Coordinates of C-alpha atoms in Angstrom, one line a residue:
Chain B
M1 CA 0.1 0.1 -0.2
I2 CA 1.3 3.3 -0.9
T3 CA 0.5 6.4 1.0
Q4 CA -0.5 9.6 0.1
H5 CA 1.4 12.3 1.6
T6 CA 0.6 16.2 2.0
D7 CA 3.2 18.3 0.9
V8 CA 5.9 18.7 4.0
T9 CA 4.8 22.9 4.2
T10 CA 1.5 22.2 3.9
Y11 CA 1.3 19.9 6.8
L12 CA 3.9 22.0 9.2
D13 CA 1.5 25.1 8.2
D14 CA -1.6 23.2 9.8
K15 CA 0.1 21.9 12.8
R16 CA 1.6 25.6 13.3
R17 CA -1.7 27.0 13.3
L18 CA -3.2 24.1 16.1
V19 CA -0.2 25.8 18.4
E20 CA -1.2 29.5 17.4
Q21 CA -5.2 28.2 18.0
A22 CA -3.9 26.5 21.3
L23 CA -1.6 29.7 22.4
E24 CA -4.5 32.0 21.9
T25 CA -6.7 29.8 24.4
Y26 CA -4.0 29.8 26.9
L27 CA -2.4 32.9 27.1
P28 CA -5.0 35.3 29.5
P29 CA -6.2 38.5 27.7
A30 CA -4.9 41.7 27.3
D31 CA -7.4 43.4 28.9
T32 CA -7.9 41.3 32.0
L33 CA -5.9 41.9 35.3
P34 CA -3.0 42.8 35.7
P35 CA -3.3 44.3 31.8
T36 CA 0.2 45.4 31.5
L37 CA 1.8 42.1 32.5
H38 CA -0.8 39.9 30.1
E39 CA 0.1 42.6 27.3
A40 CA 4.0 41.9 27.8
M41 CA 3.3 38.1 28.1
R42 CA 1.6 37.8 24.5
Y43 CA 4.1 40.4 23.0
S44 CA 6.4 38.2 22.6
T45 CA 4.3 35.1 22.7
F46 CA 3.0 36.4 19.2
A47 CA 6.1 37.4 17.6
G48 CA 6.0 34.6 14.6
G49 CA 8.4 32.3 16.0
K50 CA 8.5 29.4 13.8
R51 CA 6.7 26.8 16.8
L52 CA 9.3 24.1 15.9
R53 CA 9.3 22.6 19.3
P54 CA 5.5 22.6 19.5
V55 CA 5.0 21.1 16.2
M56 CA 7.2 18.5 16.9
L57 CA 5.4 17.6 19.8
L58 CA 2.0 17.4 17.7
M59 CA 4.2 15.2 15.3
T60 CA 4.5 12.8 17.7
A61 CA 0.7 12.0 18.0
E62 CA 1.3 10.2 14.6
L63 CA 4.0 7.9 15.7
F64 CA 1.7 6.6 18.1
E65 CA -1.6 7.4 16.7
R66 CA -3.0 9.6 18.8
D67 CA -5.0 12.9 17.9
C68 CA -2.8 15.9 17.9
R69 CA -5.7 18.3 18.9
D70 CA -5.8 16.3 22.0
M71 CA -2.2 17.3 22.4
A72 CA -2.2 21.3 21.4
F73 CA -2.0 21.8 25.8
A74 CA 1.6 20.4 25.8
A75 CA 2.4 22.0 22.7
A76 CA 1.3 25.8 24.0
A77 CA 3.0 25.0 27.7
L78 CA 6.5 24.0 25.7
E79 CA 6.0 27.1 23.3
I80 CA 5.3 29.2 26.8
V81 CA 8.7 27.7 28.2
H82 CA 10.4 28.7 25.0
T83 CA 9.4 32.3 25.0
Y84 CA 10.0 32.9 28.3
S85 CA 13.4 31.9 27.9
L86 CA 14.0 33.9 25.0
I87 CA 12.4 37.0 26.7
H88 CA 14.8 36.3 30.0
D89 CA 18.1 35.8 27.3
D90 CA 17.2 38.9 26.2
L91 CA 17.6 41.0 29.2
P92 CA 20.6 43.9 29.8
A93 CA 22.0 41.5 32.3
M94 CA 21.9 38.7 30.1
D95 CA 22.3 39.0 26.3
N96 CA 21.3 42.4 26.0
D97 CA 19.5 42.3 22.5
D98 CA 17.6 45.1 21.6
L99 CA 16.0 43.0 18.7
R100 CA 14.3 39.3 18.1
R101 CA 12.8 38.5 15.0
G102 CA 12.8 42.1 13.5
R103 CA 10.7 43.7 16.6
P104 CA 12.4 45.5 20.0
T105 CA 12.4 43.0 22.7
N106 CA 10.0 42.9 25.5
H107 CA 12.1 45.0 27.9
K108 CA 12.3 47.5 25.3
V109 CA 8.7 48.1 24.9
Y110 CA 7.8 47.3 28.9
G111 CA 10.5 47.9 30.7
E112 CA 13.0 45.3 32.4
A113 CA 11.2 44.6 35.7
M114 CA 7.7 44.2 33.5
A115 CA 10.0 41.5 31.2
I116 CA 11.3 39.7 33.9
L117 CA 7.6 39.3 35.6
A118 CA 6.3 38.4 32.1
G119 CA 8.6 35.6 31.3
D120 CA 8.2 34.5 35.2
A121 CA 4.4 34.1 34.7
L122 CA 5.1 32.7 31.4
L123 CA 7.1 29.9 33.0
T124 CA 4.3 29.4 35.7
L125 CA 1.5 29.6 32.7
A126 CA 3.1 26.7 31.1
F127 CA 2.7 24.7 34.6
Q128 CA -0.7 25.5 35.1
I129 CA -1.9 24.7 30.8
M130 CA -0.1 21.2 31.7
T131 CA -1.8 20.2 34.9
D132 CA -5.6 21.8 33.8
P133 CA -7.8 19.3 34.6
T134 CA -9.4 18.7 31.2
H135 CA -7.1 17.4 30.0
L136 CA -7.9 14.5 31.6
A137 CA -10.6 13.5 29.6
H138 CA -7.9 12.2 27.2
F139 CA -4.8 11.4 29.0
D140 CA -4.1 9.1 32.1
P141 CA -3.2 11.3 34.8
V142 CA -0.2 9.6 35.6
A143 CA 1.0 10.2 32.0
I144 CA 0.5 14.0 32.6
I145 CA 2.7 13.9 35.9
H146 CA 5.2 12.6 33.5
A147 CA 4.9 14.6 30.5
T148 CA 4.9 17.6 33.2
R149 CA 8.1 16.5 35.1
E150 CA 9.4 15.9 31.2
L151 CA 9.1 20.0 30.8
A152 CA 10.6 20.8 34.0
L153 CA 13.5 18.5 33.4
A154 CA 14.4 20.0 30.0
A155 CA 13.8 23.6 31.5
G156 CA 15.9 23.5 34.6
S157 CA 19.1 23.7 36.2
T158 CA 20.6 20.4 34.4
G159 CA 18.4 21.5 31.6
M160 CA 17.8 25.0 29.5
A161 CA 18.6 27.6 32.4
G162 CA 21.5 25.5 33.1
G163 CA 22.5 25.9 29.9
Q164 CA 22.3 29.4 29.7
A165 CA 24.1 29.5 32.9
L166 CA 27.0 27.5 31.4
D167 CA 26.7 29.7 28.3
M168 CA 27.0 33.3 30.2
Q169 CA 30.1 31.7 31.8
A170 CA 31.8 30.5 28.9
E171 CA 31.8 33.9 27.0
Q172 CA 35.3 35.7 27.2
R173 CA 37.3 32.5 27.7
Q174 CA 38.5 29.7 25.1
I175 CA 36.3 26.9 25.8
S176 CA 36.6 23.2 24.9
V177 CA 34.2 21.3 21.5
E178 CA 33.3 18.7 24.9
E179 CA 32.5 22.4 27.2
L180 CA 30.6 23.3 23.9
E181 CA 28.5 20.4 23.4
T182 CA 27.6 20.3 26.8
I183 CA 26.4 24.0 26.6
H184 CA 24.2 23.1 23.0
R185 CA 22.9 20.3 25.2
Y186 CA 21.9 21.7 28.3
K187 CA 20.6 24.9 26.5
T188 CA 18.8 23.3 23.2
G189 CA 19.1 19.8 23.3
K190 CA 16.8 18.9 26.1
M191 CA 13.7 21.2 25.1
I192 CA 14.1 20.2 21.6
A193 CA 14.3 16.1 23.2
A194 CA 11.6 17.2 25.5
A195 CA 8.7 18.1 22.4
M196 CA 9.6 14.5 21.3
R197 CA 9.3 13.0 25.1
M198 CA 6.5 14.8 26.1
G199 CA 4.5 13.3 23.2
A200 CA 5.5 9.9 24.3
F201 CA 5.0 10.3 27.9
L202 CA 1.6 11.2 26.7
A203 CA 0.8 8.7 24.8
E204 CA 1.8 6.4 27.3
A205 CA 4.8 4.8 25.1
R206 CA 6.8 2.0 25.4
P207 CA 10.6 2.4 26.8
E208 CA 12.0 1.5 23.5
D209 CA 10.0 4.0 21.8
L210 CA 10.6 6.9 24.2
Y211 CA 14.0 6.1 23.6
A212 CA 13.7 5.7 19.8
V213 CA 11.9 8.8 20.2
T214 CA 14.4 10.9 22.6
R215 CA 17.5 10.1 20.3
Y216 CA 15.9 11.8 17.6
G217 CA 14.8 15.2 19.4
E218 CA 18.8 15.2 21.0
L219 CA 20.3 14.2 17.1
V220 CA 18.0 16.9 15.6
G221 CA 18.3 19.4 18.8
L222 CA 22.3 19.6 18.4
A223 CA 22.2 19.9 14.3
F224 CA 19.5 23.0 14.9
Q225 CA 21.7 24.1 17.1
I226 CA 24.7 24.4 14.6
V227 CA 22.3 25.7 11.5
D228 CA 21.5 28.2 13.8
D229 CA 25.3 29.4 14.7
I230 CA 25.9 28.9 11.0
L231 CA 22.9 31.3 10.2
D232 CA 24.1 33.6 12.7
L233 CA 27.9 33.6 11.3
E234 CA 26.8 34.2 8.0
G235 CA 23.5 35.8 8.0
S236 CA 22.1 39.2 7.9
A237 CA 20.2 41.2 10.2
E238 CA 17.5 41.8 7.5
T239 CA 16.7 38.3 7.0
L240 CA 17.5 36.5 10.9
G241 CA 15.9 39.6 12.4
K242 CA 18.8 40.7 14.7
N243 CA 22.1 41.3 14.2
P244 CA 25.0 39.2 12.6
A245 CA 27.3 37.5 13.9
S246 CA 26.1 39.4 18.1
D247 CA 27.4 35.7 19.3
L248 CA 31.0 36.6 17.9
Q249 CA 30.7 40.0 18.7
R250 CA 30.8 38.8 22.1
Q251 CA 33.4 36.1 21.8
K252 CA 30.8 33.5 22.1
A253 CA 32.2 30.0 21.2
T254 CA 30.1 28.3 18.8
Y255 CA 30.5 25.7 16.4
P256 CA 31.2 26.8 13.1
S257 CA 33.7 29.3 15.1
L258 CA 35.7 26.5 16.5
H259 CA 35.4 24.2 13.6
G260 CA 34.9 25.9 10.2
V261 CA 31.0 26.4 8.4
A262 CA 32.7 23.7 5.9
Q263 CA 33.2 20.9 8.8
S264 CA 29.7 22.2 10.5
K265 CA 27.8 21.5 7.8
K266 CA 29.5 18.2 7.6
Y267 CA 28.5 17.9 11.1
V268 CA 24.8 18.3 10.9
E269 CA 24.5 15.9 7.7
Q270 CA 25.7 13.2 9.9
L271 CA 23.1 13.8 12.6
I272 CA 20.6 14.0 10.4
K273 CA 21.2 11.0 8.8
D274 CA 21.3 9.6 12.3
A275 CA 18.1 11.2 13.5
I276 CA 16.0 10.0 10.0
Q277 CA 17.8 6.4 11.5
A278 CA 16.7 6.3 15.2
L279 CA 13.1 6.6 13.4
H280 CA 13.1 3.4 11.0
V281 CA 11.1 1.7 13.4
F282 CA 8.1 3.6 13.5
G283 CA 7.9 3.2 9.7
E284 CA 5.4 4.8 7.7
R285 CA 4.2 6.7 10.6
A286 CA 7.4 8.5 10.6
Y287 CA 7.1 10.1 7.5
Y288 CA 6.9 13.7 8.5
L289 CA 9.0 13.8 11.1
M290 CA 11.9 12.3 8.7
Q291 CA 11.0 14.9 6.3
L292 CA 11.2 17.7 9.1
A293 CA 15.0 16.6 9.9
D294 CA 15.4 16.9 6.0
Y295 CA 14.5 20.2 6.1
M296 CA 16.5 21.4 9.3
R297 CA 19.3 20.6 6.9
S298 CA 17.9 23.1 3.5
R299 CA 17.9 25.9 6.0
T300 CA 21.5 26.2 5.7
Y301 CA 22.7 25.0 2.0
Chain E
M1 CA -11.3 13.9 76.4
I2 CA -8.2 16.8 77.0
T3 CA -5.8 16.5 74.6
Q4 CA -2.3 17.3 75.4
H5 CA -0.4 19.9 73.1
T6 CA 3.2 20.2 72.7
D7 CA 4.5 23.9 73.2
V8 CA 3.5 25.7 69.7
T9 CA 7.3 26.8 69.2
T10 CA 8.4 23.3 69.7
Y11 CA 5.5 21.9 67.6
L12 CA 6.8 24.2 64.8
D13 CA 10.5 23.8 65.2
D14 CA 9.6 20.2 64.4
K15 CA 7.7 21.2 60.9
R16 CA 10.6 23.6 60.4
R17 CA 13.3 20.8 60.7
L18 CA 11.2 19.0 58.3
V19 CA 11.2 21.3 55.6
E20 CA 14.3 21.7 56.1
Q21 CA 15.4 18.7 55.4
A22 CA 13.4 18.3 52.5
L23 CA 14.7 21.2 50.9
E24 CA 18.5 19.8 51.3
T25 CA 16.9 16.7 49.6
Y26 CA 15.6 18.7 46.6
L27 CA 17.8 21.3 45.7
P28 CA 20.8 20.0 43.6
P29 CA 23.9 19.9 45.1
A30 CA 26.8 22.8 44.6
D31 CA 29.3 20.4 43.1
T32 CA 26.9 19.3 40.5
L33 CA 27.0 21.0 36.9
P34 CA 26.8 23.8 36.5
P35 CA 28.1 24.7 39.8
T36 CA 27.5 28.3 40.6
L37 CA 23.8 28.1 39.5
H38 CA 23.5 25.5 41.7
E39 CA 24.9 27.5 44.4
A40 CA 23.3 30.6 43.6
M41 CA 20.3 28.2 44.2
R42 CA 21.3 26.9 47.2
Y43 CA 22.1 30.5 48.7
S44 CA 18.6 32.0 48.9
T45 CA 17.1 28.8 49.8
F46 CA 19.4 28.1 52.7
A47 CA 19.0 31.8 53.9
G48 CA 17.2 31.5 56.9
G49 CA 13.8 32.2 56.4
K50 CA 10.5 31.8 58.2
R51 CA 9.6 29.0 56.1
L52 CA 5.6 30.2 57.2
R53 CA 4.0 28.8 53.8
P54 CA 5.4 25.3 53.8
V55 CA 4.7 24.9 57.7
M56 CA 1.5 25.9 56.9
L57 CA 0.9 23.2 54.4
L58 CA 2.6 20.6 56.7
M59 CA -0.1 21.7 59.3
T60 CA -3.3 20.4 57.0
A61 CA -1.8 17.1 56.9
E62 CA -3.7 17.4 60.9
L63 CA -6.8 18.4 59.8
F64 CA -7.0 15.7 57.2
E65 CA -4.9 13.2 59.2
R66 CA -2.7 12.2 57.1
D67 CA 1.4 12.1 57.4
C68 CA 2.9 15.4 57.2
R69 CA 6.3 13.6 56.3
D70 CA 4.5 12.6 53.3
M71 CA 3.2 16.1 51.9
A72 CA 7.3 17.2 52.9
F73 CA 8.1 17.4 48.9
A74 CA 4.9 19.8 48.4
A75 CA 6.2 21.9 51.4
A76 CA 9.7 22.1 49.8
A77 CA 8.2 23.0 46.0
L78 CA 6.3 26.2 47.6
E79 CA 9.1 27.6 49.8
I80 CA 11.1 26.8 46.4
V81 CA 8.8 29.2 44.8
H82 CA 8.3 31.8 47.4
T83 CA 12.3 31.9 47.4
Y84 CA 12.4 33.1 43.3
S85 CA 10.0 35.3 44.1
L86 CA 12.2 36.9 46.5
I87 CA 15.7 36.6 44.2
H88 CA 13.7 38.5 41.2
D89 CA 12.0 41.1 43.8
D90 CA 15.5 42.3 44.7
L91 CA 16.8 42.4 41.6
P92 CA 17.9 46.0 40.4
A93 CA 15.1 46.8 37.8
M94 CA 13.0 45.7 40.5
D95 CA 13.4 46.4 44.4
N96 CA 16.9 47.2 43.9
D97 CA 17.4 45.6 47.7
D98 CA 21.0 45.2 48.3
L99 CA 20.5 43.2 51.8
R100 CA 17.5 40.4 52.8
R101 CA 17.5 38.6 56.2
G102 CA 20.9 40.1 56.8
R103 CA 23.0 38.9 53.9
P104 CA 23.8 40.5 50.8
T105 CA 21.1 40.0 48.0
N106 CA 21.8 37.3 45.3
H107 CA 22.4 39.6 42.5
K108 CA 24.7 41.0 44.9
V109 CA 26.9 37.7 45.5
Y110 CA 26.4 36.2 42.2
G111 CA 25.5 39.0 39.8
E112 CA 22.1 40.3 38.1
A113 CA 22.5 37.4 35.2
M114 CA 23.1 34.4 37.6
A115 CA 20.1 35.5 39.9
I116 CA 17.9 36.1 37.1
L117 CA 18.6 32.5 36.1
A118 CA 18.7 31.3 39.8
G119 CA 14.9 32.3 40.0
D120 CA 14.2 30.7 36.8
A121 CA 15.5 27.5 37.6
L122 CA 14.0 27.6 41.4
L123 CA 10.5 28.0 40.0
T124 CA 11.4 25.4 37.3
L125 CA 12.4 22.9 40.1
A126 CA 9.3 23.3 42.3
F127 CA 7.1 21.9 39.2
Q128 CA 9.7 19.1 38.9
I129 CA 9.7 18.4 42.6
M130 CA 5.9 18.4 42.4
T131 CA 5.8 15.9 39.7
D132 CA 8.2 13.3 41.2
P133 CA 6.7 10.2 40.6
T134 CA 7.8 9.2 43.8
H135 CA 5.2 10.9 45.3
L136 CA 2.2 8.1 43.3
A137 CA 3.2 5.6 46.4
H138 CA 1.0 8.3 48.8
F139 CA -1.2 10.1 47.0
D140 CA -4.1 9.9 44.0
P141 CA -2.0 11.1 40.6
V142 CA -5.4 13.5 40.1
A143 CA -4.4 14.9 43.7
I144 CA -1.0 15.9 42.8
I145 CA -2.1 17.0 39.4
H146 CA -4.8 19.3 41.2
A147 CA -2.0 20.3 43.8
T148 CA 0.4 21.2 41.2
R149 CA -2.0 23.8 39.4
E150 CA -2.8 25.3 42.5
L151 CA 1.0 26.2 42.8
A152 CA 1.1 27.9 39.3
L153 CA -2.2 29.7 39.9
A154 CA -1.1 31.0 43.1
A155 CA 2.5 32.2 41.7
G156 CA 1.5 33.2 38.1
S157 CA 0.3 36.2 36.4
T158 CA -3.1 36.2 38.7
G159 CA -1.2 35.6 41.8
M160 CA 2.5 36.3 43.2
A161 CA 3.6 37.6 39.8
G162 CA 0.8 39.4 38.7
G163 CA 0.4 41.1 42.4
Q164 CA 4.6 42.1 42.1
A165 CA 3.7 44.2 38.5
L166 CA 0.7 46.0 39.8
D167 CA 3.0 46.7 42.8
M168 CA 5.9 48.1 40.8
Q169 CA 2.8 50.3 38.8
A170 CA 1.6 51.6 41.8
E171 CA 5.0 52.7 42.9
Q172 CA 5.3 56.9 42.8
R173 CA 1.4 57.4 42.4
Q174 CA -1.6 57.3 44.8
I175 CA -3.6 54.5 45.2
S176 CA -7.0 53.2 46.7
V177 CA -7.8 50.8 49.6
E178 CA -8.9 48.7 47.2
E179 CA -6.1 48.7 44.7
L180 CA -3.5 48.1 47.7
E181 CA -5.9 45.4 48.7
T182 CA -5.8 43.4 45.7
I183 CA -2.2 43.9 45.3
H184 CA -1.8 42.1 48.8
R185 CA -4.1 39.3 47.7
Y186 CA -1.9 38.8 44.7
K187 CA 1.3 39.6 46.1
T188 CA 1.0 38.0 49.1
G189 CA -2.5 36.6 50.0
K190 CA -2.6 33.5 47.2
M191 CA 0.6 32.0 48.2
I192 CA -0.1 31.6 51.5
A193 CA -3.8 30.6 50.8
A194 CA -1.8 28.2 48.5
A195 CA 0.0 26.5 51.2
M196 CA -3.7 25.4 52.7
R197 CA -4.9 24.3 49.2
M198 CA -2.2 22.3 48.4
G199 CA -2.6 20.3 51.3
A200 CA -6.4 20.1 51.3
F201 CA -5.6 19.1 47.5
L202 CA -3.4 16.1 48.1
A203 CA -5.9 14.7 51.0
E204 CA -8.5 14.9 48.5
A205 CA -10.5 16.8 51.0
R206 CA -14.1 17.6 50.6
P207 CA -15.5 21.0 48.8
E208 CA -16.7 22.4 52.1
D209 CA -13.6 21.9 53.5
L210 CA -11.5 23.2 51.0
Y211 CA -13.6 26.3 51.5
A212 CA -13.1 26.6 54.9
V213 CA -9.2 26.0 54.6
T214 CA -9.1 28.5 51.7
R215 CA -10.8 31.7 54.0
Y216 CA -8.0 30.6 57.0
G217 CA -5.3 31.0 54.3
E218 CA -6.7 34.1 52.6
L219 CA -7.1 36.1 56.7
V220 CA -4.1 35.1 57.4
G221 CA -2.5 36.1 54.7
L222 CA -3.8 39.6 54.5
A223 CA -3.1 39.9 58.5
F224 CA 0.6 38.9 58.2
Q225 CA 1.3 40.9 55.2
I226 CA -0.6 44.1 57.0
V227 CA 1.9 42.9 60.2
D228 CA 4.4 43.1 57.9
D229 CA 4.3 46.3 56.8
I230 CA 3.4 47.6 60.3
L231 CA 7.4 45.9 61.2
D232 CA 8.5 47.6 58.3
L233 CA 7.3 51.0 59.4
E234 CA 8.3 50.7 62.9
G235 CA 11.3 48.1 63.0
S236 CA 15.0 48.4 62.5
A237 CA 17.8 47.7 60.2
E238 CA 19.0 44.7 63.2
T239 CA 15.9 43.3 63.5
L240 CA 14.6 42.8 59.9
G241 CA 17.9 42.2 58.2
K242 CA 16.4 45.1 55.8
N243 CA 16.9 49.1 55.8
P244 CA 13.3 49.9 58.0
A245 CA 10.6 51.8 56.0
S246 CA 12.2 51.1 53.0
D247 CA 8.7 50.9 51.4
L248 CA 8.1 54.7 52.4
Q249 CA 11.3 55.7 51.1
R250 CA 10.2 54.5 47.7
Q251 CA 6.6 56.3 48.2
K252 CA 4.8 52.9 48.5
A253 CA 1.6 52.7 49.6
T254 CA 1.1 50.0 52.6
Y255 CA -1.8 49.8 54.6
P256 CA -0.4 51.1 58.0
S257 CA 1.1 53.9 55.9
L258 CA -2.9 54.5 54.9
H259 CA -4.6 54.5 57.3
G260 CA -2.0 54.5 60.3
V261 CA -0.7 51.7 62.6
A262 CA -3.4 51.9 65.2
Q263 CA -6.3 51.1 62.8
S264 CA -4.2 48.4 60.7
K265 CA -3.4 46.6 64.0
K266 CA -7.2 46.7 64.9
Y267 CA -7.8 45.0 61.5
V268 CA -5.4 42.5 61.9
E269 CA -7.2 41.4 64.9
Q270 CA -10.7 41.5 63.2
L271 CA -8.6 38.9 60.4
I272 CA -7.0 36.5 62.9
K273 CA -10.3 36.3 65.1
D274 CA -12.3 35.7 61.4
A275 CA -9.4 33.2 60.4
I276 CA -9.9 31.3 63.5
Q277 CA -13.7 31.0 63.4
A278 CA -13.3 29.4 59.5
L279 CA -11.2 26.5 61.3
H280 CA -13.9 25.7 64.1
V281 CA -15.4 23.3 61.8
F282 CA -12.5 21.1 62.0
G283 CA -12.4 21.1 66.2
E284 CA -9.2 19.7 67.9
R285 CA -7.6 19.3 64.6
A286 CA -7.1 22.8 64.0
Y287 CA -5.7 23.7 67.4
Y288 CA -2.2 24.5 65.7
L289 CA -3.3 26.2 63.0
M290 CA -5.5 28.3 65.2
Q291 CA -1.9 29.0 67.6
L292 CA -0.3 30.2 64.4
A293 CA -2.6 32.3 63.8
D294 CA -2.6 34.0 66.8
Y295 CA 1.2 34.0 66.7
M296 CA 0.6 36.3 64.1
R297 CA -0.6 38.9 66.2
S298 CA 2.1 38.6 68.8
R299 CA 4.5 39.7 66.2
T300 CA 3.2 43.3 66.1
Y301 CA 2.6 43.8 69.6

């Protein structure tokens, strides 16, 4: 039997639309108390991101034959945690960025205090969404607990926040390839792997399937980070919506800055090949996730 | 039958010790990656707070005839969320405080970036603790989900973080008593009520009992805030561990600054009386919670 597949771009756009709808559902309206805080939370949430992490989470529904609409809440929670991290990373005390996706950063619009609070409130909102009792209609409570814990682990001190701490400390000094990969794994890798793992937990996946999607997530996550660093090195402010080579100006070590663009691209190729291999066990059901890995490469070349 | 009660101070010290133990269990060791972040998280967590919120949570165990040791994880999570809020509130962009409990604030020791991340990582850790699957040995998974959601609701944009946002915006302008009470309710009241409610959710309390403990928590929370403001107005740097009247210097409206100390103390009396009344339905089992309400008044007089 030959399965007919929708065009990948159309498929991804459909998933992205579902993410946008879920975010609209869960973000507090800007006219509710406290209005300025809610406005600041919405400003960065609806700043036009790629929605990579939540789309990946929704894509796991097909692997495990679940309805991805039931998983939209978890996708929204994951994207909201990602958004909080961007707001805090941009703060003057951190990366001190004025522009994000071509628009002024949160603290440039609402001030530092409100930006810190908007990030805090978004992070908290994510866990409020994960534990909304309405999800009990579709998922086992223990599965929800595991998925929620996965989000916390990926975002916390041994995940994204820890990676940002290591990254800040790595500035202005030489770091090894090993340290660099640790920073990537903490800062970006775990949240991308969490997209896959949260879906797997919600679907009560078997241990071997959880392992397979974790491996895919980690490999794609590392590839994504390196591609991002290549774009940052080669890109322009126009296409990236931020100042080019801003990491380089701050002497921040990245994979392409340590190994050059050519070797970095070769490494990305290998990572994507391995990621696709990890999903072979799912056969046809992994079609779009394999396509997504492929698509990640095409962003660079 | 006459029940013999331990001395209240001894009782509270026992509970406090249990909280300290739980915090020690759940805070990552300072020698694990990333060490500086973990050190910063521990610095503020073990800065010698009163542990009021987690002790209250443990006290609910008696109301519902549960073992309070099983609830220690939730008490730790609640205190960790409180600690994160203190770190972020002290930041230069927020209240810009150099001292907290007689020691330099987190950003004074670790720098602003690390203090922001320490707060972020603590907030995230709280939800990691709440969803640790080991608690399933003692509690129903749906009860854990409800208790976790309660923590998120109390801490988020319509709770503590929202209260801090309203508080920041209220500086340098006249505000009404109604606005002031809203700020108190959001900023302090909901987290103190959450102490009671999290315990009630974990114990699968009946709706009428949940209502009773919520009312107690809200009344005690408001009393606590007003007592704090009175102490701030009357206190000294020596006893408070921070500069006296620092809120007044920044023109921040408080209940005693709007209504005077005498009327504030009268209001506190009424709140405590009502709080004790709310727990009458529990009879003897509410003994220590009633004593705690009483004890709160004795801090001022």
